[in-house]
Coordinates of N, CA and C in Angstrom, one line a residue:
M1 N -129.4 59.0 -175.2 CA -130.6 59.1 -174.4 C -130.5 60.2 -173.4
K2 N -129.4 60.3 -172.7 CA -129.1 61.3 -171.7 C -129.2 62.7 -172.4
K3 N -128.7 62.8 -173.6 CA -128.7 64.1 -174.3 C -130.1 64.6 -174.5
W4 N -131.0 63.7 -174.9 CA -132.4 64.1 -175.1 C -133.1 64.5 -173.8
F5 N -132.8 63.8 -172.7 CA -133.4 64.2 -171.4 C -132.9 65.6 -171.0
L6 N -131.6 65.9 -171.3 CA -131.1 67.2 -171.0 C -131.7 68.3 -171.8
I7 N -131.9 68.0 -173.1 CA -132.6 69.0 -173.9 C -134.0 69.3 -173.5
L8 N -134.7 68.2 -173.1 CA -136.1 68.3 -172.7 C -136.2 69.1 -171.4
A9 N -135.2 68.8 -170.5 CA -135.2 69.5 -169.2 C -134.9 71.0 -169.4
L10 N -134.0 71.3 -170.2 CA -133.7 72.7 -170.5 C -134.8 73.4 -171.1
A11 N -135.5 72.7 -172.0 CA -136.7 73.3 -172.7 C -137.8 73.6 -171.7
T12 N -138.0 72.7 -170.8 CA -139.0 72.8 -169.8 C -138.8 74.0 -168.8
V13 N -137.5 74.1 -168.4 CA -137.1 75.2 -167.6 C -137.2 76.5 -168.3
S14 N -136.9 76.6 -169.6 CA -137.0 77.8 -170.3 C -138.4 78.3 -170.5
V15 N -139.3 77.3 -170.8 CA -140.7 77.6 -170.9 C -141.3 78.1 -169.6
A16 N -140.9 77.5 -168.5 CA -141.4 77.9 -167.2 C -140.9 79.3 -166.8
A17 N -139.6 79.5 -167.1 CA -139.0 80.8 -166.8 C -139.7 81.9 -167.6
H18 N -140.0 81.6 -168.9 CA -140.6 82.6 -169.8 C -142.0 82.9 -169.3
A19 N -142.7 81.8 -168.9 CA -144.1 82.0 -168.4 C -144.1 82.8 -167.1
Q20 N -143.1 82.6 -166.2 CA -143.0 83.3 -165.0 C -142.7 84.8 -165.3
F21 N -141.8 85.0 -166.2 CA -141.5 86.4 -166.6 C -142.7 87.1 -167.2
V22 N -143.4 86.5 -168.1 CA -144.6 87.1 -168.7 C -145.6 87.5 -167.6
S23 N -145.8 86.6 -166.6 CA -146.8 86.8 -165.6 C -146.4 88.0 -164.7
T24 N -145.2 88.5 -164.8 CA -144.8 89.6 -164.0 C -145.1 90.9 -164.7
V25 N -145.4 90.9 -166.0 CA -145.7 92.1 -166.7 C -147.0 92.6 -166.2
P26 N -147.1 93.8 -165.6 CA -148.3 94.3 -165.0 C -149.4 94.5 -166.0
E27 N -150.7 94.3 -165.6 CA -151.8 94.5 -166.5 C -152.2 95.9 -166.4
G28 N -153.0 96.4 -167.3 CA -153.5 97.7 -167.3 C -152.8 98.6 -168.2
A29 N -153.2 99.9 -168.3 CA -152.6 100.9 -169.1 C -151.2 101.3 -168.6
L30 N -150.4 101.7 -169.6 CA -149.0 102.1 -169.2 C -148.7 103.5 -169.8
K31 N -147.7 104.1 -169.3 CA -147.2 105.3 -169.8 C -145.7 105.3 -169.9
R32 N -145.1 106.1 -170.8 CA -143.7 106.2 -171.0 C -143.0 106.9 -169.8
K33 N -141.9 106.4 -169.4 CA -141.1 107.0 -168.3 C -139.7 107.0 -168.8
G34 N -139.3 108.1 -169.4 CA -137.9 108.1 -170.0 C -137.9 107.2 -171.1
G35 N -137.0 106.2 -171.1 CA -136.9 105.2 -172.2 C -137.5 103.9 -171.8
L36 N -138.2 103.9 -170.6 CA -138.9 102.7 -170.2 C -140.4 103.0 -170.0
M37 N -141.1 102.2 -169.3 CA -142.6 102.4 -169.1 C -142.9 102.2 -167.6
Q38 N -144.1 102.7 -167.2 CA -144.6 102.4 -165.9 C -146.1 102.4 -165.9
T39 N -146.7 101.8 -164.9 CA -148.2 101.7 -164.8 C -148.8 103.1 -164.5
L40 N -150.0 103.2 -164.8 CA -150.7 104.5 -164.6 C -151.4 104.6 -163.2
D41 N -151.3 103.5 -162.4 CA -151.9 103.4 -161.1 C -151.2 104.4 -160.2
K42 N -151.9 105.5 -159.8 CA -151.2 106.5 -159.0 C -150.9 106.0 -157.6
E43 N -151.6 105.1 -157.0 CA -151.4 104.6 -155.7 C -150.2 103.6 -155.7
N44 N -150.1 102.8 -156.7 CA -149.1 101.7 -156.7 C -148.4 101.7 -158.1
K45 N -147.6 102.7 -158.3 CA -146.9 102.8 -159.6 C -145.8 101.7 -159.7
V46 N -145.7 101.0 -160.8 CA -144.8 100.0 -161.1 C -143.9 100.3 -162.3
K47 N -142.6 100.5 -162.1 CA -141.8 100.8 -163.2 C -141.3 99.5 -163.9
L48 N -141.5 99.3 -165.2 CA -141.1 98.1 -165.9 C -139.6 98.0 -166.1
S49 N -139.1 96.8 -166.1 CA -137.7 96.6 -166.4 C -137.5 96.7 -167.9
P50 N -136.2 96.9 -168.4 CA -136.0 96.9 -169.8 C -136.4 95.6 -170.5
E51 N -136.3 94.4 -169.8 CA -136.8 93.2 -170.3 C -138.3 93.1 -170.5
Q52 N -139.0 93.7 -169.6 CA -140.4 93.7 -169.7 C -140.9 94.7 -170.8
V53 N -140.2 95.8 -170.9 CA -140.5 96.7 -172.0 C -140.3 96.1 -173.3
A54 N -139.1 95.4 -173.5 CA -138.8 94.7 -174.7 C -139.9 93.7 -175.1
Y55 N -140.3 93.0 -174.1 CA -141.4 91.9 -174.3 C -142.7 92.6 -174.8
I56 N -143.1 93.7 -174.2 CA -144.3 94.4 -174.6 C -144.2 94.9 -176.0
L57 N -143.0 95.5 -176.3 CA -142.8 96.1 -177.6 C -142.7 95.0 -178.7
S58 N -142.4 93.8 -178.3 CA -142.2 92.8 -179.3 C -143.5 92.4 -180.1
D59 N -144.6 92.7 -179.5 CA -145.9 92.3 -180.2 C -147.0 93.3 -179.8
I60 N -147.1 94.3 -180.6 CA -148.2 95.3 -180.4 C -149.0 95.2 -181.7
D61 N -150.2 94.5 -181.7 CA -151.0 94.3 -182.9 C -150.1 93.6 -184.0
G62 N -149.3 92.7 -183.5 CA -148.5 91.9 -184.5 C -147.3 92.6 -185.0
V63 N -146.9 93.7 -184.5 CA -145.7 94.5 -184.9 C -144.7 94.6 -183.8
D64 N -143.4 94.3 -184.1 CA -142.3 94.4 -183.2 C -141.8 95.9 -183.3
Y65 N -142.0 96.6 -182.2 CA -141.6 98.0 -182.1 C -140.2 98.2 -181.4
N66 N -139.5 97.1 -181.1 CA -138.3 97.3 -180.3 C -137.2 98.1 -181.0
E67 N -137.0 97.8 -182.3 CA -136.0 98.6 -183.0 C -136.4 100.1 -183.2
E68 N -137.6 100.3 -183.5 CA -138.1 101.7 -183.6 C -138.0 102.4 -182.3
W69 N -138.4 101.8 -181.2 CA -138.3 102.3 -179.8 C -136.9 102.7 -179.5
Q70 N -135.9 101.8 -179.7 CA -134.5 102.1 -179.4 C -134.0 103.3 -180.2
A71 N -134.4 103.3 -181.5 CA -133.9 104.4 -182.3 C -134.5 105.8 -181.8
L72 N -135.7 105.8 -181.4 CA -136.4 107.0 -180.9 C -135.8 107.4 -179.6
D73 N -135.5 106.4 -178.7 CA -135.0 106.7 -177.4 C -133.6 107.3 -177.5
K74 N -132.8 106.8 -178.5 CA -131.5 107.3 -178.7 C -131.5 108.8 -179.1
K75 N -132.4 109.1 -180.0 CA -132.6 110.5 -180.4 C -133.1 111.3 -179.3
R76 N -134.0 110.8 -178.5 CA -134.5 111.5 -177.3 C -133.4 111.8 -176.3
K77 N -132.5 110.9 -176.1 CA -131.4 111.1 -175.2 C -130.4 112.2 -175.8
T78 N -130.3 112.1 -177.1 CA -129.5 113.2 -177.7 C -130.0 114.6 -177.5
G79 N -131.4 114.7 -177.7 CA -132.0 115.9 -177.4 C -131.9 116.4 -176.0
V80 N -132.1 115.5 -175.1 CA -131.9 115.8 -173.6 C -130.5 116.2 -173.4
G81 N -129.5 115.5 -174.0 CA -128.1 115.9 -173.8 C -127.8 117.3 -174.3
L82 N -128.4 117.7 -175.4 CA -128.2 119.0 -176.0 C -128.8 120.1 -175.1
I83 N -130.0 119.8 -174.5 CA -130.6 120.7 -173.6 C -129.8 120.9 -172.3
V84 N -129.4 119.8 -171.7 CA -128.6 119.9 -170.5 C -127.2 120.5 -170.7
G85 N -126.5 120.0 -171.8 CA -125.2 120.5 -172.1 C -125.3 122.0 -172.5
G86 N -126.3 122.3 -173.3 CA -126.4 123.7 -173.8 C -126.7 124.6 -172.7
S87 N -127.6 124.2 -171.7 CA -127.9 125.0 -170.6 C -126.7 125.3 -169.7
I88 N -125.9 124.3 -169.5 CA -124.7 124.4 -168.7 C -123.7 125.4 -169.3
A89 N -123.5 125.2 -170.7 CA -122.6 126.1 -171.4 C -123.1 127.5 -171.4
A90 N -124.4 127.7 -171.6 CA -125.0 129.1 -171.6 C -124.8 129.7 -170.2
G91 N -125.1 128.9 -169.2 CA -124.9 129.5 -167.8 C -123.5 129.9 -167.5
T92 N -122.6 129.0 -168.0 CA -121.1 129.3 -167.7 C -120.7 130.5 -168.5
G93 N -121.2 130.6 -169.8 CA -120.8 131.8 -170.6 C -121.4 133.1 -170.0
A94 N -122.6 133.0 -169.5 CA -123.3 134.1 -168.9 C -122.5 134.6 -167.6
V95 N -122.1 133.6 -166.8 CA -121.3 134.0 -165.6 C -120.0 134.6 -166.0
M96 N -119.3 134.1 -167.0 CA -118.1 134.7 -167.5 C -118.3 136.1 -168.0
L97 N -119.4 136.3 -168.7 CA -119.7 137.6 -169.3 C -119.9 138.6 -168.2
L98 N -120.7 138.2 -167.2 CA -121.0 139.1 -166.0 C -119.8 139.4 -165.2
G99 N -118.9 138.3 -165.0 CA -117.7 138.5 -164.2 C -116.8 139.5 -165.0
T100 N -116.6 139.3 -166.3 CA -115.8 140.2 -167.1 C -116.2 141.6 -167.0
T101 N -117.6 141.8 -167.1 CA -118.1 143.2 -167.0 C -117.9 143.8 -165.7
I102 N -118.0 143.1 -164.6 CA -117.8 143.6 -163.3 C -116.4 144.0 -163.1
V103 N -115.5 143.1 -163.5 CA -114.0 143.4 -163.3 C -113.6 144.7 -164.1
H104 N -114.2 144.7 -165.4 CA -113.9 145.8 -166.3 C -114.3 147.1 -165.7
V105 N -115.5 147.1 -165.2 CA -116.1 148.4 -164.6 C -115.3 148.8 -163.3
L106 N -115.0 147.8 -162.5 CA -114.3 148.1 -161.2 C -112.9 148.7 -161.5
V107 N -112.2 148.1 -162.5 CA -110.9 148.6 -162.9 C -111.0 150.0 -163.4
L108 N -112.0 150.2 -164.2 CA -112.2 151.6 -164.8 C -112.6 152.6 -163.8
I109 N -113.4 152.2 -162.8 CA -113.8 153.2 -161.8 C -112.6 153.5 -160.9
L110 N -111.8 152.5 -160.5 CA -110.7 152.7 -159.6 C -109.5 153.4 -160.3
G111 N -109.4 153.1 -161.6 CA -108.2 153.6 -162.3 C -108.4 155.0 -162.9
A112 N -109.6 155.3 -163.3 CA -109.9 156.6 -163.9 C -109.5 157.8 -163.1
P113 N -109.9 157.9 -161.8 CA -109.5 159.0 -160.9 C -108.0 159.2 -160.8
I114 N -107.3 158.1 -160.7 CA -105.9 158.1 -160.5 C -105.2 158.7 -161.7
T115 N -105.7 158.2 -162.9 CA -105.2 158.7 -164.2 C -105.5 160.1 -164.4
A116 N -106.7 160.5 -164.0 CA -107.1 161.9 -164.2 C -106.3 162.9 -163.4
I117 N -105.9 162.4 -162.2 CA -105.0 163.3 -161.3 C -103.6 163.4 -161.9
A118 N -103.1 162.4 -162.5 CA -101.8 162.4 -163.1 C -101.7 163.2 -164.4
D119 N -102.9 163.3 -165.1 CA -102.9 164.0 -166.4 C -104.2 164.7 -166.5
D120 N -104.1 166.1 -166.4 CA -105.3 166.9 -166.5 C -105.9 167.0 -167.9
S121 N -105.2 166.7 -168.9 CA -105.6 166.8 -170.3 C -106.7 165.8 -170.6
G122 N -106.7 164.7 -169.9 CA -107.7 163.6 -170.2 C -107.2 162.6 -171.2
E123 N -106.1 162.9 -171.8 CA -105.6 161.9 -172.8 C -105.2 160.6 -172.2
A124 N -104.6 160.6 -171.0 CA -104.2 159.4 -170.3 C -105.4 158.6 -169.9
T125 N -106.5 159.2 -169.5 CA -107.7 158.5 -169.2 C -108.3 157.8 -170.4
E126 N -108.3 158.5 -171.6 CA -108.8 157.9 -172.8 C -108.0 156.7 -173.2
K127 N -106.6 156.9 -173.1 CA -105.7 155.8 -173.4 C -106.0 154.6 -172.5
M128 N -106.2 154.9 -171.2 CA -106.4 153.8 -170.3 C -107.7 153.0 -170.6
E129 N -108.7 153.8 -171.0 CA -110.0 153.2 -171.3 C -109.9 152.3 -172.6
E130 N -109.1 152.8 -173.6 CA -108.9 152.1 -174.8 C -108.1 150.8 -174.6
D131 N -107.1 150.9 -173.7 CA -106.3 149.7 -173.4 C -107.1 148.7 -172.7
L132 N -108.0 149.1 -171.8 CA -108.8 148.2 -171.0 C -109.8 147.5 -172.0
R133 N -110.3 148.2 -173.0 CA -111.2 147.6 -174.0 C -110.5 146.5 -174.7
K134 N -109.3 146.8 -175.1 CA -108.5 145.8 -175.9 C -108.2 144.6 -175.0
Q135 N -107.9 144.8 -173.8 CA -107.6 143.7 -172.9 C -108.8 142.8 -172.5
F136 N -109.9 143.4 -172.4 CA -111.1 142.7 -172.0 C -111.9 142.2 -173.2
A137 N -111.6 142.7 -174.4 CA -112.3 142.2 -175.6 C -112.4 140.7 -175.8
P138 N -111.2 140.0 -175.7 CA -111.2 138.6 -175.9 C -112.1 137.9 -174.9
W139 N -112.2 138.4 -173.7 CA -113.1 137.8 -172.6 C -114.6 138.0 -173.0
Y140 N -114.9 139.2 -173.5 CA -116.3 139.5 -173.9 C -116.6 138.6 -175.1
I141 N -115.7 138.5 -176.0 CA -116.0 137.7 -177.2 C -116.2 136.2 -176.9
G142 N -115.2 135.7 -176.1 CA -115.2 134.3 -175.7 C -116.5 133.9 -174.9
S143 N -116.8 134.7 -173.9 CA -118.0 134.4 -173.1 C -119.2 134.5 -173.9
G144 N -119.3 135.5 -174.8 CA -120.4 135.7 -175.7 C -120.6 134.5 -176.6
I145 N -119.5 133.9 -177.2 CA -119.6 132.8 -178.0 C -120.1 131.6 -177.3
V146 N -119.5 131.4 -176.1 CA -120.0 130.2 -175.2 C -121.4 130.3 -174.9
T147 N -121.9 131.5 -174.5 CA -123.3 131.7 -174.2 C -124.2 131.4 -175.4
G148 N -123.8 132.0 -176.5 CA -124.6 131.9 -177.7 C -124.7 130.4 -178.2
A149 N -123.5 129.7 -178.2 CA -123.5 128.3 -178.6 C -124.3 127.5 -177.6
G150 N -124.2 127.8 -176.3 CA -125.0 127.0 -175.4 C -126.5 127.2 -175.6
I151 N -126.9 128.4 -175.8 CA -128.4 128.7 -176.1 C -128.8 127.9 -177.3
A152 N -128.0 128.0 -178.4 CA -128.3 127.3 -179.7 C -128.5 125.8 -179.5
C153 N -127.6 125.2 -178.7 CA -127.7 123.8 -178.5 C -128.9 123.4 -177.7
A154 N -129.2 124.2 -176.6 CA -130.4 124.0 -175.8 C -131.7 124.1 -176.6
V155 N -131.7 125.1 -177.5 CA -132.9 125.4 -178.3 C -133.1 124.2 -179.3
A156 N -132.0 123.8 -179.9 CA -132.0 122.7 -180.9 C -132.5 121.4 -180.2
G157 N -132.1 121.2 -179.0 CA -132.5 120.0 -178.3 C -133.9 119.8 -177.9
I158 N -134.6 121.0 -177.8 CA -136.0 120.9 -177.4 C -136.9 120.2 -178.4
P159 N -136.9 120.7 -179.7 CA -137.8 120.0 -180.7 C -137.4 118.5 -180.9
T160 N -136.1 118.2 -180.8 CA -135.6 116.8 -180.9 C -136.2 116.0 -179.8
T161 N -136.1 116.5 -178.6 CA -136.6 115.7 -177.5 C -138.2 115.6 -177.5
V162 N -138.9 116.6 -177.8 CA -140.3 116.6 -177.8 C -140.8 115.7 -178.9
S163 N -140.3 115.8 -180.1 CA -140.7 115.0 -181.3 C -140.6 113.5 -181.0
N164 N -139.4 113.1 -180.5 CA -139.2 111.7 -180.3 C -140.0 111.2 -179.1
C165 N -140.2 112.0 -178.1 CA -141.0 111.6 -176.9 C -142.5 111.4 -177.4
K166 N -143.0 112.2 -178.3 CA -144.3 112.1 -178.8 C -144.4 110.7 -179.6
K167 N -143.4 110.4 -180.4 CA -143.5 109.2 -181.1 C -143.4 107.9 -180.2
M168 N -142.6 108.0 -179.2 CA -142.6 106.9 -178.2 C -143.9 106.8 -177.5
N169 N -144.5 108.0 -177.1 CA -145.8 107.9 -176.4 C -146.9 107.3 -177.3
A170 N -146.8 107.6 -178.6 CA -147.7 107.0 -179.6 C -147.7 105.5 -179.6
I171 N -146.5 104.9 -179.5 CA -146.3 103.5 -179.4 C -147.0 102.9 -178.2
V172 N -146.8 103.6 -177.0 CA -147.4 103.2 -175.8 C -148.9 103.2 -175.9
N173 N -149.4 104.3 -176.5 CA -150.8 104.4 -176.7 C -151.4 103.3 -177.6
R174 N -150.6 102.9 -178.6 CA -151.1 101.7 -179.4 C -151.2 100.5 -178.5
Y175 N -150.3 100.3 -177.6 CA -150.3 99.1 -176.7 C -151.6 99.3 -175.8
N176 N -151.8 100.4 -175.3 CA -152.9 100.6 -174.4 C -154.3 100.4 -175.1
E177 N -154.4 100.8 -176.3 CA -155.6 100.7 -177.1 C -155.9 99.2 -177.4
S178 N -154.9 98.4 -177.5 CA -155.1 97.0 -177.9 C -155.0 96.0 -176.8
H179 N -154.3 96.4 -175.7 CA -154.1 95.4 -174.6 C -154.7 95.8 -173.3
A180 N -154.7 97.1 -173.0 CA -155.2 97.5 -171.7 C -156.7 97.5 -171.6
P181 N -157.3 97.1 -170.5 CA -158.7 97.1 -170.3 C -159.2 98.6 -170.4
E182 N -160.3 98.9 -170.9 CA -160.8 100.2 -171.1 C -160.9 101.0 -169.7
A183 N -161.2 100.2 -168.7 CA -161.4 100.8 -167.4 C -160.1 101.3 -166.8
S184 N -158.9 100.8 -167.3 CA -157.6 101.2 -166.7 C -157.1 102.4 -167.5
L185 N -157.7 102.8 -168.6 CA -157.2 103.9 -169.4 C -157.5 105.2 -168.6
P186 N -156.6 106.2 -168.7 CA -156.9 107.4 -168.0 C -158.1 108.2 -168.6
E187 N -158.9 108.7 -167.8 CA -160.1 109.4 -168.2 C -159.7 110.8 -168.6
V188 N -160.0 111.2 -169.8 CA -159.7 112.6 -170.3 C -160.9 113.4 -170.3
T189 N -160.8 114.6 -169.6 CA -162.0 115.5 -169.6 C -161.5 116.9 -169.9
L190 N -162.4 117.7 -170.5 CA -162.1 119.1 -170.9 C -163.1 119.9 -170.1
N191 N -162.5 120.7 -169.2 CA -163.4 121.6 -168.4 C -162.9 123.0 -168.5
F192 N -163.9 123.9 -168.2 CA -163.6 125.4 -168.1 C -163.5 125.8 -166.7
G193 N -162.4 126.4 -166.3 CA -162.2 126.9 -164.9 C -160.9 127.5 -164.7
R194 N -160.5 127.5 -163.5 CA -159.2 128.2 -163.1 C -158.0 127.4 -163.6
T195 N -157.0 128.1 -164.1 CA -155.7 127.5 -164.6 C -154.6 128.2 -163.8
P196 N -153.4 127.6 -163.9 CA -152.2 128.3 -163.2 C -152.0 129.7 -163.7
N197 N -152.5 130.0 -165.0 CA -152.3 131.4 -165.5 C -153.5 132.2 -165.5
G198 N -154.6 131.7 -164.9 CA -155.8 132.5 -164.9 C -157.0 131.6 -165.0
V199 N -157.9 131.9 -166.1 CA -159.1 131.2 -166.3 C -159.1 130.7 -167.8
G200 N -159.5 129.5 -168.0 CA -159.6 129.0 -169.4 C -159.9 127.5 -169.4
F201 N -159.7 126.8 -170.5 CA -160.0 125.4 -170.6 C -158.9 124.6 -170.0
V202 N -159.3 123.5 -169.2 CA -158.3 122.6 -168.6 C -158.5 121.2 -169.0
L203 N -157.5 120.6 -169.5 CA -157.5 119.2 -170.0 C -157.0 118.3 -168.8
N204 N -157.9 117.5 -168.3 CA -157.5 116.6 -167.2 C -157.4 115.2 -167.7
F205 N -156.4 114.5 -167.3 CA -156.2 113.1 -167.6 C -155.4 112.4 -166.6

């Protein structure tokens, strides 16, 4: 008998806790924020917890989008990682390339007059220049490879990030269309006027 009372008590607590959790899910339209969501209210933005996001995704028009959302978010993070990592690598390579060029030029400028004084024929100067080219070649090649690889990674990460973000946004839009009151949805207007780059059509939402 005690066992049944315990089971009943646990079930009651579980239902109450679930009801309390559900009641904390904010009403109205939502938008994606990274791998999570937040409300569209500009004055009082509320960022949803992973548990709240999972609850919302579990039933959008009878479909559970949790697995698809997690897969898309994983790809999104991969794209962001490529952009950030590639940008850092490209920046590092560019600094190395610039530093190598500066040192090479300085050594050439300082060494050429001295060599010219020691040898009027110019052969010593030519040999010095050739030796410097050989010495600095690995640095030029290495920094160039790092810069190129970084740029390639960053460029590859952009479509990956954009594509998966769009798909995640589409899931949020499905939720908004079926759950959010129409009044809470962002108003979209197309106007002609000033833009940051001049004059043209402006999409406001």
